[in-house]
Coordinates of C-alpha atoms and ligand atoms in Angstrom, one line a residue:
M15 CA -19.6 -2.2 -4.7
A16 CA -19.1 -2.9 -1.2
V17 CA -16.7 -2.2 1.4
L18 CA -14.9 -5.6 2.0
P19 CA -13.5 -6.6 5.5
L20 CA -9.6 -5.9 6.0
R21 CA -7.5 -8.5 7.1
H22 CA -5.4 -7.9 10.1
L23 CA -1.7 -9.4 11.4
P24 CA -1.3 -11.9 11.8
D25 CA -3.4 -13.3 9.2
P26 CA -1.3 -15.5 6.8
V27 CA -2.7 -14.1 3.6
L28 CA -0.8 -10.9 4.4
R29 CA 2.6 -13.1 4.4
Q30 CA 1.7 -14.9 1.0
K31 CA 2.8 -13.7 -2.5
A32 CA -0.1 -12.4 -4.8
K33 CA -0.2 -14.0 -8.4
R34 CA 0.1 -12.2 -11.4
I35 CA -3.2 -11.4 -13.4
R36 CA -3.7 -12.9 -16.5
T37 CA -7.3 -11.9 -17.6
I38 CA -8.9 -8.5 -17.1
D39 CA -12.4 -9.8 -16.4
A40 CA -15.6 -8.8 -14.8
A41 CA -14.8 -10.4 -11.5
L42 CA -11.5 -8.3 -11.5
Q43 CA -13.1 -4.9 -12.2
R44 CA -15.6 -5.7 -9.4
L45 CA -12.8 -6.5 -7.2
I46 CA -11.0 -3.3 -8.1
D47 CA -14.2 -1.3 -7.4
D48 CA -14.6 -2.8 -4.0
M49 CA -11.1 -2.4 -3.2
I50 CA -11.5 1.4 -4.0
E51 CA -14.6 1.6 -1.6
T52 CA -12.8 0.1 1.1
M53 CA -9.8 2.2 0.9
H54 CA -12.0 5.2 1.1
A55 CA -13.9 3.7 4.1
E56 CA -10.9 3.1 6.0
N57 CA -9.4 6.5 5.0
G58 CA -6.3 4.8 3.7
V59 CA -4.3 6.3 0.9
G60 CA -3.6 2.7 -0.8
L61 CA -4.8 -1.0 -0.8
A62 CA -3.5 -4.2 -1.9
A63 CA -5.5 -7.1 -2.6
N64 CA -3.9 -9.4 -0.1
Q65 CA -5.5 -6.9 2.5
V66 CA -8.9 -7.9 1.5
G67 CA -7.8 -11.7 1.3
V68 CA -7.4 -11.8 -2.4
L69 CA -3.8 -13.1 -3.9
R70 CA -4.0 -11.3 -7.1
R71 CA -1.3 -8.7 -7.9
V72 CA -3.5 -5.6 -7.9
V73 CA -3.3 -2.3 -5.8
V74 CA -5.2 0.9 -5.7
I75 CA -3.6 4.1 -4.5
Q76 CA -5.3 7.6 -4.0
L77 CA -3.4 10.3 -2.1
P78 CA -5.2 13.0 -0.1
D79 CA -4.9 15.4 -3.3
D80 CA -5.9 13.0 -5.8
E81 CA -9.3 13.4 -7.6
Q82 CA -9.5 9.5 -8.3
A83 CA -7.8 6.1 -7.4
T84 CA -4.8 5.0 -9.5
V85 CA -5.3 1.2 -10.4
L86 CA -1.9 -0.8 -10.8
I87 CA -2.3 -4.1 -12.0
N88 CA 0.9 -6.3 -12.0
P89 CA 2.9 -3.5 -10.6
E90 CA 6.8 -3.7 -11.2
I91 CA 9.4 -1.3 -9.4
I92 CA 11.6 -0.5 -12.2
L93 CA 13.7 2.2 -10.4
R94 CA 14.2 3.6 -6.8
E95 CA 16.4 6.5 -6.1
G96 CA 17.3 8.1 -3.0
E97 CA 16.5 7.4 0.6
V98 CA 14.4 9.2 3.0
E99 CA 12.9 8.3 6.7
V100 CA 9.3 8.1 6.7
H101 CA 6.7 7.8 9.4
E102 CA 4.5 4.8 8.4
G103 CA 1.3 3.0 9.0
C104 CA -0.7 0.2 7.7
L105 CA -4.5 -0.7 7.7
S106 CA -3.8 -4.2 8.2
I107 CA -1.6 -3.4 11.4
P108 CA -4.3 -0.8 13.1
G109 CA -2.8 1.4 16.0
Y110 CA 1.0 1.3 15.4
R111 CA 3.3 3.3 13.4
G112 CA 6.8 3.0 12.7
D113 CA 9.9 4.7 11.3
L114 CA 11.7 3.4 8.3
K115 CA 13.8 4.1 5.2
R116 CA 11.9 4.6 1.9
A117 CA 13.2 5.6 -1.7
V118 CA 12.8 9.3 -2.5
T119 CA 11.7 8.5 -6.1
V120 CA 10.3 5.2 -7.6
R121 CA 9.3 4.3 -11.2
V122 CA 6.5 1.8 -11.6
K123 CA 5.4 -0.1 -14.8
A124 CA 1.8 -1.6 -14.5
L125 CA -1.2 -2.2 -16.4
D126 CA -4.4 -0.1 -15.9
R127 CA -7.7 -1.5 -15.5
T128 CA -8.3 -1.5 -19.0
G129 CA -5.1 -3.7 -19.4
K130 CA -3.2 -0.8 -21.0
S131 CA 0.4 -0.8 -20.0
F132 CA 1.7 2.4 -18.3
R133 CA 4.6 3.8 -16.2
I134 CA 4.3 6.3 -13.2
R135 CA 6.8 8.2 -11.2
G136 CA 6.3 8.9 -7.7
Q137 CA 8.1 11.0 -5.2
E138 CA 7.6 11.3 -1.4
L139 CA 4.3 10.2 -0.7
L140 CA 3.2 8.6 -3.6
A141 CA 6.7 6.7 -3.8
E142 CA 6.1 5.9 -0.2
A143 CA 2.6 4.4 -1.3
L144 CA 4.0 2.5 -4.4
E145 CA 6.7 0.8 -2.4
H146 CA 4.4 0.1 0.3
E147 CA 1.6 -1.5 -1.7
T148 CA 3.9 -3.2 -3.9
D149 CA 5.6 -5.1 -1.2
H150 CA 2.2 -6.1 0.3
L151 CA 2.0 -8.2 -3.1
D152 CA 5.1 -10.0 -2.2
G153 CA 3.9 -10.8 1.4
I154 CA 6.1 -7.7 2.8
L155 CA 5.0 -5.3 5.4
Y156 CA 6.6 -2.2 6.3
I157 CA 7.7 -3.5 9.8
D158 CA 9.9 -5.7 7.9
H159 CA 11.7 -2.5 7.3
I160 CA 12.3 -1.3 10.7
T161 CA 15.7 -2.6 12.2
D162 CA 15.5 -0.7 15.2
P163 CA 12.5 -2.1 17.8
E164 CA 12.0 1.3 19.0
S165 CA 11.1 2.7 16.0
F166 CA 7.6 0.9 16.2
Y167 CA 5.2 1.9 18.5
K168 CA 1.5 1.7 19.5
M169 CA -0.1 5.1 18.8
D170 CA -2.0 5.6 22.0
S171 CA 1.0 5.7 24.1
L172 CA 2.1 8.7 22.7
D173 CA 1.7 12.4 23.8
A174 CA -1.0 14.6 22.4
S175 CA 1.5 16.5 20.1
E176 CA 2.9 13.2 18.7
G177 CA -0.5 12.1 18.4
D178 CA -1.4 15.0 15.6
R179 CA 1.6 14.4 13.9
Q180 CA 0.5 10.7 13.8
A181 CA -3.1 11.7 12.4
N182 CA -1.4 13.0 9.5
T183 CA 0.3 9.7 8.6
A184 CA -1.0 7.9 5.6
S185 CA -1.7 4.0 6.1
G186 CA -2.2 1.8 3.0
Ligands
NI1 NI1 -0.4 -1.6 4.3

């Protein structure tokens, strides 16, 4: 396994649509392992293949309480419910945060790393991560969901108490 270099904005690979995976082979397993290791090294809660420069539809998600990463191949959001304002960051846009709206509940269908189809229902942070990472595969970044420019800011321009809140914000 290896920690892969992260792609940062404005790298064009972040704006491209990843291709559907048709074959689950050794190269894909290696990519998944490397993505999990990279997510851990970067303290992220999720990572999409675009973020390591690979245009294939695979994401990994691991929330702070999860014992292991969830791997989603060809994820598709099949249901979104509710709306909540969240405070979000992205490993590909280091040093910044933004406020935007996400669904409260999300249902996704995907393949696991063995190629088996499964469904996952996420609420709150998991719903946010599922939307954020699936967006990456379509070249969409969280900043695209921000309508008010004042809702996008640099972390070090904030006061200390705000900074603590930021430290608890997940990035993926
Ligand atoms: Ni991200």
